[in-house]
Amino acid sequence: MAELTYREAVAAGIAQEMRRDPSVVFLGEDVGGAGGVFKTTAGLLEEFGPDRVVDTPISEQAILGAAMGAAMTGLRPIAEIMFSDFFAVCWDFVANEIAKSRYMTDGMVGCPLVIRSGNGAGLRFGAQHSQSIENWAMAVPGVKVVAPSTPKDLIGLMAASVRDPDPVLLFEHKALYASKGEVPEGEIVDELGTARVLLEGSDATVVALALMVPRALEAADRLAAEGIHVTVIDVRSLVPLDTATILRSVAETSRLFTVEENPRLCGWGAEICSIVTEEGFWDLDGPVVRITTPHLPLASAPNLEDLALPDADRITATIKAALG
Amino acid sequence: MAELTYREAVAAGIAQEMRRDPSVVFLGEDVGGAGGVFKTTAGLLEEFGPDRVVDTPISEQAILGAAMGAAMTGLRPIAEIMFSDFFAVCWDFVANEIAKSRYMTDGMVGCPLVIRSGNGAGLRFGAQHSQSIENWAMAVPGVKVVAPSTPKDLIGLMAASVRDPDPVLLFEHKALYASKGEVPEGEIVDELGTARVLLEGSDATVVALALMVPRALEAADRLAAEGIHVTVIDVRSLVPLDTATILRSVAETSRLFTVEENPRLCGWGAEICSIVTEEGFWDLDGPVVRITTPHLPLASAPNLEDLALPDADRITATIKAALG
Amino acid sequence: MPLSGAPYGEHQIVLPEPFDESLKDAPIDLEIRIEMFRKQQQIRQLEKRLYALFLEGLVRGTSHQSMGMEATSAAFGVALRPDDYSFNTYRGHGHTVARGVPPEPIIAELLGKATGLVGGKGGSMHLTSVEHGMMGSYAIIGAHLCIANGAAWSAKLRGTDQVAVAFFGDGATNIGAFHEAVNYAANYRLGTIFVCENNLYMEYTPIAEVTPVKHPAADRAPAYGLDATIVDGNDADAVYLAAQAAIEKARTGGGPSIIEAKTYRHGGHSRADPGKYRPDPEVEAWLQHDPIPMYHQRLLDLGVGEDRLAAIIQEVAAEIDRAAEAAKSAPEPPAEALWTNVWADGGSQWRN
Amino acid sequence: MPLSGAPYGEHQIVLPEPFDESLKDAPIDLEIRIEMFRKQQQIRQLEKRLYALFLEGLVRGTSHQSMGMEATSAAFGVALRPDDYSFNTYRGHGHTVARGVPPEPIIAELLGKATGLVGGKGGSMHLTSVEHGMMGSYAIIGAHLCIANGAAWSAKLRGTDQVAVAFFGDGATNIGAFHEAVNYAANYRLGTIFVCENNLYMEYTPIAEVTPVKHPAADRAPAYGLDATIVDGNDADAVYLAAQAAIEKARTGGGPSIIEAKTYRHGGHSRADPGKYRPDPEVEAWLQHDPIPMYHQRLLDLGVGEDRLAAIIQEVAAEIDRAAEAAKSAPEPPAEALWTNVWADGGSQWRN
Ligand SMILES: Cc1ncc(C[n+]2csc(CCOP(=O)(O)OP(=O)(O)O)c2C)c(N)n1
Ligand SMILES: Cc1ncc(C[n+]2csc(CCOP(=O)(O)OP(=O)(O)O)c2C)c(N)n1
Ligand SMILES: [Mg+2]
Ligand SMILES: [Mg+2]
C-alpha cells in the first residue's frame, strides 16, 4: 500500500496501461513536456517517449479525430481534453462520431479509446472552466462514462476503461487532484458499471459522484451524530449504470437522495430518480429528492461558487428536513 | 383562419418578426437563395433582401458567433442550424458563450437571439441527421428551449422567442414540416414557458413534446375507446418550464407518463418525473413511467427507425399496462 | 449593400477547361486504365440504377449521388493499395464502389434491407466496408478529415506504410475541422491525403459566394506549409497521376497532400433536388465534360478494342441487374437488430 | 521517430529583432505617444500589483498576466474610437485597461469582490466593460473571433462605422474557430481586425512545435485572400501604425485585417507557472526587449521631459494604490447575487 494523490494516480493509471500494452498511446495539449496543466501526466513523456506521448496543437477536434481514427485501426488511444468545458468545441466527435460509429456500421467499426478530462468546480475558475458535464455524456448513447472519486478507483477505472473495447469518457474531478488515498501495490483493474456502497444505514439511500462523494460521506457522519443513518453509494460509473445496487438499497431504506454537481436540469440524478420511481415506486416512503447545483452558470467569486455547489451543510440539512 | 403547413409557418413566423422589427436578421446555410433545405424559409430573401437574409459558408461556429456578436450589439438575429445534430460542431457557442455571457458579465452582455433547427427523426436519415437534442439544450443553464408541435404554435413561439431578450433555441420537428393546421389571421404572439392542456381525462397525465404530441393524442383516443381517459399536455417550452400545469394535472390524475423522442438517459422526461416525484409525490398513485426512444443511435432502415421511436401503439400499450 | 458580393443565382458561371489530350501519353499502364474505365462504369451504372430505384420509391432516407464525378473515385480506387484507408462523405457511393465493394450490399443498404452493407443501420450516407479499407462515410461535414489523420498516425506507429485518404467537398473547406485536420497532418507529417472534389456548389449555394479564395482547398495549402495540386477531376488519368504522387509521398514519410479535383455533379445535391439553381449554360458545358465518354474514347485512341470496352460495360450491367434484384427481394432487418452493436459485446445494455 | 520534428524543450530559441529606431520618426502625434506611454504604465503597474496581491494570497481563481506584452494593448487602446468594439482572451487585463477601464473594479474582480467589474461573477478571465466598448474576455480558445465578426456585422447593418478587434494568441490560430472566423470576415468584408499576439508559446508548448508555418497568424492570411502585417508587438509605435491602417480599412468597408504582433510574456502562462520550460537565453533576450523602458527612452529622445514621464508614472502608481486599497476593503458579493442575471429580467427562474 502506498499513499498517492488523485493527481499522481492519473499518471500511475496511464503508465500502468502503457507498460502493459504498446498500442496504448496518449495525446493532448501540454500533456507531454509540461506534464499536463494540472501536472497529472508528469513523467509519461520521459518514460514512453514522444512516439507514444504527443503534445498537440490547440485543436480539440483534431485530437479526438486522431484518437478515433487510431482506435479504429489498431491503437488504444487515451486523449486528454484539458477542461471538460472544452468538450463543447469537439462535441461532434464525441456525440456524432465516436459514440455512433459502431452502431451505424452495424459493428464493423469500433472505437476503443479513452477520453479523460478535468471536470468540476471548486477552483474559482468561473463559468467556462468549472462545469460538471458528465450528464452531457450520459445523454449520448454509445459512450461509457465514469467518474472516480478516489486515487485507487481512478487507477482501476482508468485500466478498465483502456481495456474496454468501447469508448469511455473518464471524468477526473479537478478539486480532488490534491486529495490522497491508499493504493495497493501491483496492477489495479476495476470494473465499469459497478457502484460502490461506502456506508450502510437504513434511513435513506444517498447516491453521489466524484467530489460529491466525500461531501455526502461527511453529511452522513453528521446525520449519524443525530441518529439518522444513511447508506452512501458512490455511483462511479454512469454508463453502464449499476441500477441493481441502487434499487436494492432503496428497497431497504425506502428513501432516495441524489447529490450531484452538474446543473439541476436533466442531470444523472434525474435519471436515477426516474428509474427508481418507475421500478422501485412501491418501495418509496417519501419524495425522491435531488440535491444539485442550481441551474446556473458558475461564478468565480469563492463565496458564490461555494454557495452554488452542494456541500455537507446543504446535504445534511436537506436530508434532515426531508426525513424529519 | 388559413390552413398552413408547419413548414410554411416557419417562414411566416420569421417574416412576421422581420416586418415588425428591422433589427431582426436571419442567417444560415442555404437559407436564402435556396429557401432552406427543407424549404422552410422560401421567400425571405426575396422579401427582405441579402442584407437581412444571409447565405453563409458551412461554418456553424462562424454562424453562431456572428449571431451572438450581432445580438450583443443591437441586432436580433435568427440563426439556422440546419439539422439539430450539427449543434455538436458549434456547441461551444451555445453552451459556453451564448448561455453564459449574461451571468458571467453580471448582466452587462445579453444575447437576444434565436437559433432554430430541424430536430428529430422519422425521415430515415440515420444516426447523424435524426437526433432529438432538446435535452442537450435543457441541460445548459442560460438558454431557453421551445419545441412547438403545430403551425400556430410555431409562429407564436417564434415571435415570442424573437422578442425575448434572452437566447432561445427553437426546435422544429422535421417530421412535422408537412403537417397542417389552422392559423388565425394577423399577428400571432405566444408566450414562452406555457404548456398547453390539449385533452382532459382523469386517469393519467401524459406529457409530450413536438412529434410525440400527435402520437400521444392518438394513443389517448385509443385509450378512450377502452374507457381510459387521460390528460394530454403539450409541454411546448422546456425552459422556462410550466411545472405548475403539470403538477396541477398530476394532482388530479395521480399518474404521470412522459412521451419523449430523445434517447432515454437524462431526457426532459427524467426532469419532469423528478420534479413530480419530489413535489407531487403524495399525489402519485403508482409509478411514474417514461416512454422514450431507447438509449440507442438511430438506424436508417424504416422498420428499425419506426421501432425506435415511441408510437401510438407503444404509448397506448404502456399506459394500459401501467394502469391496468 | 448585400453582405456577399453577388446576388444569389447571379454568380459567375464556371466552365470546365477542355480535357488535356496530352494525358493520353501519360505513363499509365493500359491495364490500370482499363481498371479505371471499369470502375467508372461501375459507379455510373450503379448511380443510374439507384436513381431508377429512387423513382420507383424504393430508396429510403436521403442519398447523394455522384454522377459526373466518377473519375476521382475510380482513379484513387486503382491507385490505393487494398490495405490503405479511405474516408468518404455522405456522397460516397462512388468511393465505396471504387474500393471494390460489390453493388448488392450497397443497393440493399439504400433500400433499408437486412443484407445492406451495414445491416440497414446506416443508409446511403454511412456506407462502410472495413475489409475494403473503406473506413466509413461521414455525414457531418469535416469530422472525417480529422479521423483520417488518426488512421495515418496509427499506420505510422504500427510501422506499416498504409496511407489514409479523405474525400470531401468544396463546401467542407470552410469548416473549422478542415483547418485543424490539415494543420495537424502537416505538423506531424502524417500520411493523410486530402482530396477535395470541388463541384462548385455546397448544397445549393455556389462555393464562390461563400469563399474568399478561388480554389477552396488548394489556396489554403500554403497555410499549412503544403503545396497543392489542382487537377481535372473528370479525367481519371489526371487524378491518377496526382494520386500516385501523393500516395508515394505519404508512404515514404513525406507527409500529407492536398489535391483539388475540379468536377461537377450531373444531378442535384440530394435525391429530391433538381439542381435548378445552376445556370443552364454551366450545366450544359459540364455535361459535355463528362468523364465517362471521354475516357471511353481515350481508351479507343490508345488502341483498346470497342469490343473489350463493350464487354466490360455489359458485365457491369449484368452484375448490377443481379444486385438490384437480390437487394429488392432481401428482407428488412429483423426487429432484434435494433438492439445490436452499440457495444463490442454485440448488445446495447447501459445498465444491469 | 517522434511525431513532431524536435524533442520537447529542444525547440529553437526565437530571439527578438532589435527595436526599429526609425519608428521614432513615424508620423505619430506626440500626445498620442504620451497616451500610449501612460497606458503601458497603467498595464505594467497594474499587473505588478496583481502579482503582489497574488503572492499575498488575495487573488482568487486563475489569472493570466501580460507583463512584457503591454505595447499592443496600449497602441490599440489609443487607436480605437471609444465606440469601437474589442474582444479579449483570458489574458485580457491589458486590453481592458487600454480601453479605459479603471483599475479598481479590475482588481476587485480578481479578488472576488462585490465591486468587481462583473460583480465577482467572472474573475480575471472574463473582464467585460460594455461602456468602454470592451465586449468581454473569453476563456475558451477561438470563440471570440467569431463573435467579433458579429459585432462588425451589426455595425455594418446599423450603418455605423464601428470596427471590432479580436485579440488572441499564437496558439489560438490552430483551432477551427480561427479558420471559420477569418474566412467569414473576409467573405463578407466585415470590419473585424484579428490581432494575434504571438508570444511564442501556447501554455507551455512552443508554438513552433505544433504549427507547420513560421507565422501562425500571418502565414494563414492568404488562405482568406488577405494580406497580413507582422509587427514588433513590443513597440507601441509599430503597433499603432498597423492598427491605424487596419482600423481605417475596416471603417471604410475595406474588410478585415490580420496583424501578427511579435511579443513575449515576462512571466509564466498563468499565475502558478514559473515558465521554466523557456530557455534562459531566450527569456533574457526578451527581457531586454522590454516595451516599457524602450518607449520611455523614445519619448525622452523625442524631447519629452523626464519630469513629465515621471509624473505620469507617479499618477498611475497612486491610482493603483488607491484602487488596490479600495478593492481589498470591498465586501464579497452578497449571497443573493448567486441568483441574479441569468436572464434579462435580472433573475434565474427556469420554471413557474
Ligand atoms: C457540419 C455540417 N453542416 C452542414 C451540413 C449539411 N450539408 C450536407 S451536404 C452540404 C454541402 C456540402 O458541400 P460540399 O462540401 O461542397 O460537398 P458536395 O455535397 O458538393 O459533395 C451541407 C451544407 C452537414 N452535413 N454538416
Ligand atoms: C478550446 C480550448 N482549448 C484549450 C484551452 C486551454 N488553454 C488556455 S490558454 C492556452 C494556451 C493559449 O495559447 P495562446 O493562444 O498562444 O495564448 P497566450 O496564452 O500565449 O496568450 C490553452 C491551451 C482553452 N482555454 N480552450
Ligand atoms: Mg460541393
Ligand atoms: Mg501564446
PDB file of N, CA and C in Angstrom, chain B residues 30 33-34 37 45 50-51 54-60 82 86 89 123-125 128-129 264-265 294-297 299-304 307-308, chain C residues 1-3 8 60-62 112 120-123 125-126 138-141 171 174-175 202-205 210 332-335 338-339 342 348 350:
ATOM      1  N   ASP B  30     -27.656  27.940 -46.955  1.00  0.00           N
ATOM      2  CA  ASP B  30     -28.673  27.672 -47.982  1.00  0.00           C
ATOM      3  C   ASP B  30     -30.052  28.177 -47.586  1.00  0.00           C
ATOM      4  N   GLY B  33     -31.172  32.055 -50.946  1.00  0.00           N
ATOM      5  CA  GLY B  33     -31.470  31.742 -52.342  1.00  0.00           C
ATOM      6  C   GLY B  33     -32.205  30.440 -52.504  1.00  0.00           C
ATOM      7  N   ALA B  34     -31.839  29.454 -51.718  1.00  0.00           N
ATOM      8  CA  ALA B  34     -32.467  28.139 -51.861  1.00  0.00           C
ATOM      9  C   ALA B  34     -33.725  28.009 -51.017  1.00  0.00           C
ATOM     10  N   VAL B  37     -32.990  23.997 -46.871  1.00  0.00           N
ATOM     11  CA  VAL B  37     -33.004  22.633 -47.403  1.00  0.00           C
ATOM     12  C   VAL B  37     -34.354  21.966 -47.179  1.00  0.00           C
ATOM     13  N   LEU B  45     -35.569  35.794 -48.578  1.00  0.00           N
ATOM     14  CA  LEU B  45     -34.542  36.585 -49.271  1.00  0.00           C
ATOM     15  C   LEU B  45     -35.219  37.580 -50.204  1.00  0.00           C
ATOM     16  N   PRO B  50     -30.705  40.621 -49.311  1.00  0.00           N
ATOM     17  CA  PRO B  50     -29.500  39.934 -48.845  1.00  0.00           C
ATOM     18  C   PRO B  50     -28.794  40.623 -47.674  1.00  0.00           C
ATOM     19  N   ASP B  51     -29.198  41.821 -47.326  1.00  0.00           N
ATOM     20  CA  ASP B  51     -28.657  42.436 -46.110  1.00  0.00           C
ATOM     21  C   ASP B  51     -29.164  41.719 -44.871  1.00  0.00           C
ATOM     22  N   VAL B  54     -28.995  36.077 -44.928  1.00  0.00           N
ATOM     23  CA  VAL B  54     -27.617  35.811 -45.338  1.00  0.00           C
ATOM     24  C   VAL B  54     -27.371  34.319 -45.549  1.00  0.00           C
ATOM     25  N   ASP B  55     -26.936  33.982 -46.745  1.00  0.00           N
ATOM     26  CA  ASP B  55     -26.458  32.628 -47.037  1.00  0.00           C
ATOM     27  C   ASP B  55     -25.000  32.521 -46.597  1.00  0.00           C
ATOM     28  N   THR B  56     -24.735  31.591 -45.722  1.00  0.00           N
ATOM     29  CA  THR B  56     -23.398  31.515 -45.121  1.00  0.00           C
ATOM     30  C   THR B  56     -22.598  30.335 -45.671  1.00  0.00           C
ATOM     31  N   PRO B  57     -21.289  30.359 -45.438  1.00  0.00           N
ATOM     32  CA  PRO B  57     -20.497  29.155 -45.687  1.00  0.00           C
ATOM     33  C   PRO B  57     -20.867  28.055 -44.670  1.00  0.00           C
ATOM     34  N   ILE B  58     -20.323  26.879 -44.880  1.00  0.00           N
ATOM     35  CA  ILE B  58     -20.541  25.777 -43.927  1.00  0.00           C
ATOM     36  C   ILE B  58     -19.602  26.004 -42.763  1.00  0.00           C
ATOM     37  N   SER B  59     -20.047  26.806 -41.847  1.00  0.00           N
ATOM     38  CA  SER B  59     -19.229  27.296 -40.741  1.00  0.00           C
ATOM     39  C   SER B  59     -20.155  27.565 -39.567  1.00  0.00           C
ATOM     40  N   GLU B  60     -20.611  26.514 -38.942  1.00  0.00           N
ATOM     41  CA  GLU B  60     -21.598  26.700 -37.876  1.00  0.00           C
ATOM     42  C   GLU B  60     -21.067  27.544 -36.729  1.00  0.00           C
ATOM     43  N   MET B  82     -28.949  23.817 -39.538  1.00  0.00           N
ATOM     44  CA  MET B  82     -29.813  23.063 -40.460  1.00  0.00           C
ATOM     45  C   MET B  82     -30.435  21.817 -39.827  1.00  0.00           C
ATOM     46  N   PHE B  86     -26.171  19.043 -35.872  1.00  0.00           N
ATOM     47  CA  PHE B  86     -24.985  19.862 -36.128  1.00  0.00           C
ATOM     48  C   PHE B  86     -24.681  20.816 -34.978  1.00  0.00           C
ATOM     49  N   VAL B  89     -21.192  20.602 -33.628  1.00  0.00           N
ATOM     50  CA  VAL B  89     -19.995  21.278 -34.162  1.00  0.00           C
ATOM     51  C   VAL B  89     -19.888  22.729 -33.678  1.00  0.00           C
ATOM     52  N   LEU B 123     -37.523  10.605 -40.878  1.00  0.00           N
ATOM     53  CA  LEU B 123     -37.243  10.729 -42.308  1.00  0.00           C
ATOM     54  C   LEU B 123     -36.227   9.706 -42.791  1.00  0.00           C
ATOM     55  N   ARG B 124     -35.836   8.778 -41.955  1.00  0.00           N
ATOM     56  CA  ARG B 124     -34.891   7.705 -42.305  1.00  0.00           C
ATOM     57  C   ARG B 124     -33.530   8.273 -42.693  1.00  0.00           C
ATOM     58  N   PHE B 125     -33.107   9.282 -41.965  1.00  0.00           N
ATOM     59  CA  PHE B 125     -31.847   9.942 -42.258  1.00  0.00           C
ATOM     60  C   PHE B 125     -30.674   9.342 -41.488  1.00  0.00           C
ATOM     61  N   GLN B 128     -26.874  10.416 -37.734  1.00  0.00           N
ATOM     62  CA  GLN B 128     -26.283  11.755 -37.659  1.00  0.00           C
ATOM     63  C   GLN B 128     -27.208  12.858 -38.164  1.00  0.00           C
ATOM     64  N   HIS B 129     -28.419  12.512 -38.541  1.00  0.00           N
ATOM     65  CA  HIS B 129     -29.332  13.537 -39.055  1.00  0.00           C
ATOM     66  C   HIS B 129     -30.748  13.369 -38.518  1.00  0.00           C
ATOM     67  N   ARG B 264     -33.097   7.710 -24.134  1.00  0.00           N
ATOM     68  CA  ARG B 264     -33.693   7.583 -22.814  1.00  0.00           C
ATOM     69  C   ARG B 264     -32.993   8.352 -21.694  1.00  0.00           C
ATOM     70  N   LEU B 265     -31.665   8.310 -21.648  1.00  0.00           N
ATOM     71  CA  LEU B 265     -30.992   8.806 -20.441  1.00  0.00           C
ATOM     72  C   LEU B 265     -30.933  10.333 -20.383  1.00  0.00           C
ATOM     73  N   PRO B 294     -35.373   4.220 -27.135  1.00  0.00           N
ATOM     74  CA  PRO B 294     -34.363   3.559 -26.296  1.00  0.00           C
ATOM     75  C   PRO B 294     -33.033   4.316 -26.384  1.00  0.00           C
ATOM     76  N   HIS B 295     -32.144   3.987 -25.479  1.00  0.00           N
ATOM     77  CA  HIS B 295     -30.850   4.671 -25.474  1.00  0.00           C
ATOM     78  C   HIS B 295     -29.951   4.081 -26.565  1.00  0.00           C
ATOM     79  N   LEU B 296     -30.254   4.474 -27.785  1.00  0.00           N
ATOM     80  CA  LEU B 296     -29.596   3.929 -28.980  1.00  0.00           C
ATOM     81  C   LEU B 296     -29.401   5.048 -29.995  1.00  0.00           C
ATOM     82  N   PRO B 297     -28.359   4.956 -30.828  1.00  0.00           N
ATOM     83  CA  PRO B 297     -28.348   5.800 -32.022  1.00  0.00           C
ATOM     84  C   PRO B 297     -29.508   5.367 -32.919  1.00  0.00           C
ATOM     85  N   ALA B 299     -31.178   4.067 -36.402  1.00  0.00           N
ATOM     86  CA  ALA B 299     -30.877   3.378 -37.653  1.00  0.00           C
ATOM     87  C   ALA B 299     -31.647   4.039 -38.791  1.00  0.00           C
ATOM     88  N   SER B 300     -31.160   3.837 -40.007  1.00  0.00           N
ATOM     89  CA  SER B 300     -31.827   4.445 -41.154  1.00  0.00           C
ATOM     90  C   SER B 300     -32.928   3.565 -41.745  1.00  0.00           C
ATOM     91  N   ALA B 301     -32.842   2.269 -41.557  1.00  0.00           N
ATOM     92  CA  ALA B 301     -33.870   1.400 -42.138  1.00  0.00           C
ATOM     93  C   ALA B 301     -35.225   1.769 -41.543  1.00  0.00           C
ATOM     94  N   PRO B 302     -36.228   1.945 -42.401  1.00  0.00           N
ATOM     95  CA  PRO B 302     -37.533   2.414 -41.912  1.00  0.00           C
ATOM     96  C   PRO B 302     -38.093   1.573 -40.764  1.00  0.00           C
ATOM     97  N   ASN B 303     -38.001   0.266 -40.889  1.00  0.00           N
ATOM     98  CA  ASN B 303     -38.622  -0.527 -39.821  1.00  0.00           C
ATOM     99  C   ASN B 303     -37.882  -0.346 -38.499  1.00  0.00           C
ATOM    100  N   LEU B 304     -36.561  -0.188 -38.573  1.00  0.00           N
ATOM    101  CA  LEU B 304     -35.810  -0.003 -37.321  1.00  0.00           C
ATOM    102  C   LEU B 304     -36.067   1.379 -36.723  1.00  0.00           C
ATOM    103  N   LEU B 307     -39.369   1.289 -35.096  1.00  0.00           N
ATOM    104  CA  LEU B 307     -39.346   0.556 -33.829  1.00  0.00           C
ATOM    105  C   LEU B 307     -38.770   1.397 -32.695  1.00  0.00           C
ATOM    106  N   ALA B 308     -37.829   2.256 -33.051  1.00  0.00           N
ATOM    107  CA  ALA B 308     -37.118   3.008 -32.012  1.00  0.00           C
ATOM    108  C   ALA B 308     -37.995   4.083 -31.373  1.00  0.00           C
TER     109      ALA B 308
ATOM    110  N   MET C   1     -26.703  47.278 -49.218  1.00  0.00           N
ATOM    111  CA  MET C   1     -25.495  46.605 -49.742  1.00  0.00           C
ATOM    112  C   MET C   1     -25.447  45.171 -49.221  1.00  0.00           C
ATOM    113  N   PRO C   2     -25.529  44.245 -50.122  1.00  0.00           N
ATOM    114  CA  PRO C   2     -25.529  42.850 -49.661  1.00  0.00           C
ATOM    115  C   PRO C   2     -24.196  42.515 -49.020  1.00  0.00           C
ATOM    116  N   LEU C   3     -24.242  41.587 -48.065  1.00  0.00           N
ATOM    117  CA  LEU C   3     -23.001  41.190 -47.406  1.00  0.00           C
ATOM    118  C   LEU C   3     -22.066  40.515 -48.385  1.00  0.00           C
ATOM    119  N   TYR C   8     -27.686  36.228 -55.119  1.00  0.00           N
ATOM    120  CA  TYR C   8     -27.830  34.795 -55.284  1.00  0.00           C
ATOM    121  C   TYR C   8     -28.296  34.456 -56.693  1.00  0.00           C
ATOM    122  N   ARG C  60     -34.818   4.481 -49.488  1.00  0.00           N
ATOM    123  CA  ARG C  60     -35.301   5.101 -48.255  1.00  0.00           C
ATOM    124  C   ARG C  60     -34.321   6.177 -47.788  1.00  0.00           C
ATOM    125  N   GLY C  61     -34.825   7.094 -47.022  1.00  0.00           N
ATOM    126  CA  GLY C  61     -33.967   8.141 -46.493  1.00  0.00           C
ATOM    127  C   GLY C  61     -33.456   9.047 -47.596  1.00  0.00           C
ATOM    128  N   THR C  62     -32.341   9.681 -47.332  1.00  0.00           N
ATOM    129  CA  THR C  62     -31.766  10.580 -48.315  1.00  0.00           C
ATOM    130  C   THR C  62     -30.635   9.867 -49.031  1.00  0.00           C
ATOM    131  N   GLY C 112     -32.757  -0.167 -47.321  1.00  0.00           N
ATOM    132  CA  GLY C 112     -33.100  -0.437 -45.918  1.00  0.00           C
ATOM    133  C   GLY C 112     -33.264  -1.917 -45.631  1.00  0.00           C
ATOM    134  N   GLY C 120     -28.546  -2.130 -42.765  1.00  0.00           N
ATOM    135  CA  GLY C 120     -29.697  -1.227 -42.747  1.00  0.00           C
ATOM    136  C   GLY C 120     -29.610  -0.180 -41.652  1.00  0.00           C
ATOM    137  N   LYS C 121     -28.483  -0.165 -40.971  1.00  0.00           N
ATOM    138  CA  LYS C 121     -28.387   0.803 -39.870  1.00  0.00           C
ATOM    139  C   LYS C 121     -27.821   2.145 -40.306  1.00  0.00           C
ATOM    140  N   GLY C 122     -27.178   2.181 -41.479  1.00  0.00           N
ATOM    141  CA  GLY C 122     -26.512   3.416 -41.874  1.00  0.00           C
ATOM    142  C   GLY C 122     -27.210   4.145 -42.997  1.00  0.00           C
ATOM    143  N   GLY C 123     -27.578   3.406 -44.019  1.00  0.00           N
ATOM    144  CA  GLY C 123     -28.162   4.057 -45.182  1.00  0.00           C
ATOM    145  C   GLY C 123     -27.087   4.631 -46.093  1.00  0.00           C
ATOM    146  N   MET C 125     -25.765   7.398 -46.501  1.00  0.00           N
ATOM    147  CA  MET C 125     -24.761   8.343 -46.002  1.00  0.00           C
ATOM    148  C   MET C 125     -23.672   7.690 -45.164  1.00  0.00           C
ATOM    149  N   HIS C 126     -23.828   6.394 -44.846  1.00  0.00           N
ATOM    150  CA  HIS C 126     -22.874   5.783 -43.909  1.00  0.00           C
ATOM    151  C   HIS C 126     -22.310   4.456 -44.406  1.00  0.00           C
ATOM    152  N   TYR C 138     -19.102   9.682 -43.766  1.00  0.00           N
ATOM    153  CA  TYR C 138     -19.393  10.565 -42.646  1.00  0.00           C
ATOM    154  C   TYR C 138     -20.290  11.690 -43.129  1.00  0.00           C
ATOM    155  N   ALA C 139     -21.331  11.958 -42.367  1.00  0.00           N
ATOM    156  CA  ALA C 139     -22.366  12.853 -42.881  1.00  0.00           C
ATOM    157  C   ALA C 139     -22.387  14.210 -42.202  1.00  0.00           C
ATOM    158  N   ILE C 140     -21.482  14.422 -41.276  1.00  0.00           N
ATOM    159  CA  ILE C 140     -21.402  15.759 -40.694  1.00  0.00           C
ATOM    160  C   ILE C 140     -20.074  16.334 -41.164  1.00  0.00           C
ATOM    161  N   ILE C 141     -20.196  17.445 -41.847  1.00  0.00           N
ATOM    162  CA  ILE C 141     -19.072  17.988 -42.600  1.00  0.00           C
ATOM    163  C   ILE C 141     -17.814  18.153 -41.725  1.00  0.00           C
ATOM    164  N   GLY C 171     -17.414  22.711 -50.182  1.00  0.00           N
ATOM    165  CA  GLY C 171     -18.061  23.373 -49.050  1.00  0.00           C
ATOM    166  C   GLY C 171     -17.405  23.050 -47.728  1.00  0.00           C
ATOM    167  N   ASN C 174     -14.612  25.215 -45.569  1.00  0.00           N
ATOM    168  CA  ASN C 174     -14.844  26.389 -44.731  1.00  0.00           C
ATOM    169  C   ASN C 174     -15.177  26.055 -43.289  1.00  0.00           C
ATOM    170  N   ILE C 175     -15.149  24.776 -42.965  1.00  0.00           N
ATOM    171  CA  ILE C 175     -15.482  24.425 -41.585  1.00  0.00           C
ATOM    172  C   ILE C 175     -14.201  24.246 -40.783  1.00  0.00           C
ATOM    173  N   MET C 202     -21.912  23.945 -52.678  1.00  0.00           N
ATOM    174  CA  MET C 202     -22.149  23.201 -51.465  1.00  0.00           C
ATOM    175  C   MET C 202     -23.506  22.501 -51.663  1.00  0.00           C
ATOM    176  N   GLU C 203     -24.526  22.812 -50.935  1.00  0.00           N
ATOM    177  CA  GLU C 203     -25.781  22.159 -51.303  1.00  0.00           C
ATOM    178  C   GLU C 203     -26.358  22.881 -52.515  1.00  0.00           C
ATOM    179  N   TYR C 204     -26.739  24.137 -52.271  1.00  0.00           N
ATOM    180  CA  TYR C 204     -27.353  24.905 -53.346  1.00  0.00           C
ATOM    181  C   TYR C 204     -26.584  26.200 -53.577  1.00  0.00           C
ATOM    182  N   THR C 205     -25.736  26.517 -52.642  1.00  0.00           N
ATOM    183  CA  THR C 205     -25.045  27.790 -52.694  1.00  0.00           C
ATOM    184  C   THR C 205     -23.722  27.608 -53.442  1.00  0.00           C
ATOM    185  N   VAL C 210     -19.349  32.076 -50.998  1.00  0.00           N
ATOM    186  CA  VAL C 210     -19.094  31.977 -49.559  1.00  0.00           C
ATOM    187  C   VAL C 210     -17.625  31.679 -49.263  1.00  0.00           C
ATOM    188  N   GLU C 332     -36.306  -7.044 -44.802  1.00  0.00           N
ATOM    189  CA  GLU C 332     -35.889  -5.887 -43.989  1.00  0.00           C
ATOM    190  C   GLU C 332     -35.168  -6.411 -42.747  1.00  0.00           C
ATOM    191  N   PRO C 333     -34.432  -5.550 -42.090  1.00  0.00           N
ATOM    192  CA  PRO C 333     -33.697  -6.012 -40.908  1.00  0.00           C
ATOM    193  C   PRO C 333     -34.647  -6.578 -39.860  1.00  0.00           C
ATOM    194  N   PRO C 334     -34.236  -7.620 -39.172  1.00  0.00           N
ATOM    195  CA  PRO C 334     -35.078  -8.165 -38.118  1.00  0.00           C
ATOM    196  C   PRO C 334     -35.204  -7.162 -36.976  1.00  0.00           C
ATOM    197  N   ALA C 335     -36.304  -7.215 -36.278  1.00  0.00           N
ATOM    198  CA  ALA C 335     -36.546  -6.253 -35.197  1.00  0.00           C
ATOM    199  C   ALA C 335     -35.435  -6.299 -34.149  1.00  0.00           C
ATOM    200  N   LEU C 338     -32.446  -3.820 -33.945  1.00  0.00           N
ATOM    201  CA  LEU C 338     -32.500  -2.523 -33.271  1.00  0.00           C
ATOM    202  C   LEU C 338     -31.552  -2.483 -32.087  1.00  0.00           C
ATOM    203  N   TRP C 339     -31.430  -3.612 -31.396  1.00  0.00           N
ATOM    204  CA  TRP C 339     -30.732  -3.652 -30.114  1.00  0.00           C
ATOM    205  C   TRP C 339     -29.278  -4.105 -30.216  1.00  0.00           C
ATOM    206  N   VAL C 342     -24.387  -1.669 -30.364  1.00  0.00           N
ATOM    207  CA  VAL C 342     -23.961  -0.387 -29.784  1.00  0.00           C
ATOM    208  C   VAL C 342     -22.573  -0.594 -29.173  1.00  0.00           C
ATOM    209  N   SER C 348     -26.586  -3.646 -26.382  1.00  0.00           N
ATOM    210  CA  SER C 348     -26.805  -2.220 -26.170  1.00  0.00           C
ATOM    211  C   SER C 348     -27.148  -1.912 -24.710  1.00  0.00           C
ATOM    212  N   TRP C 350     -27.092  -0.591 -21.138  1.00  0.00           N
ATOM    213  CA  TRP C 350     -26.409   0.501 -20.429  1.00  0.00           C
ATOM    214  C   TRP C 350     -26.621   0.380 -18.922  1.00  0.00           C
TER     215      TRP C 350
END
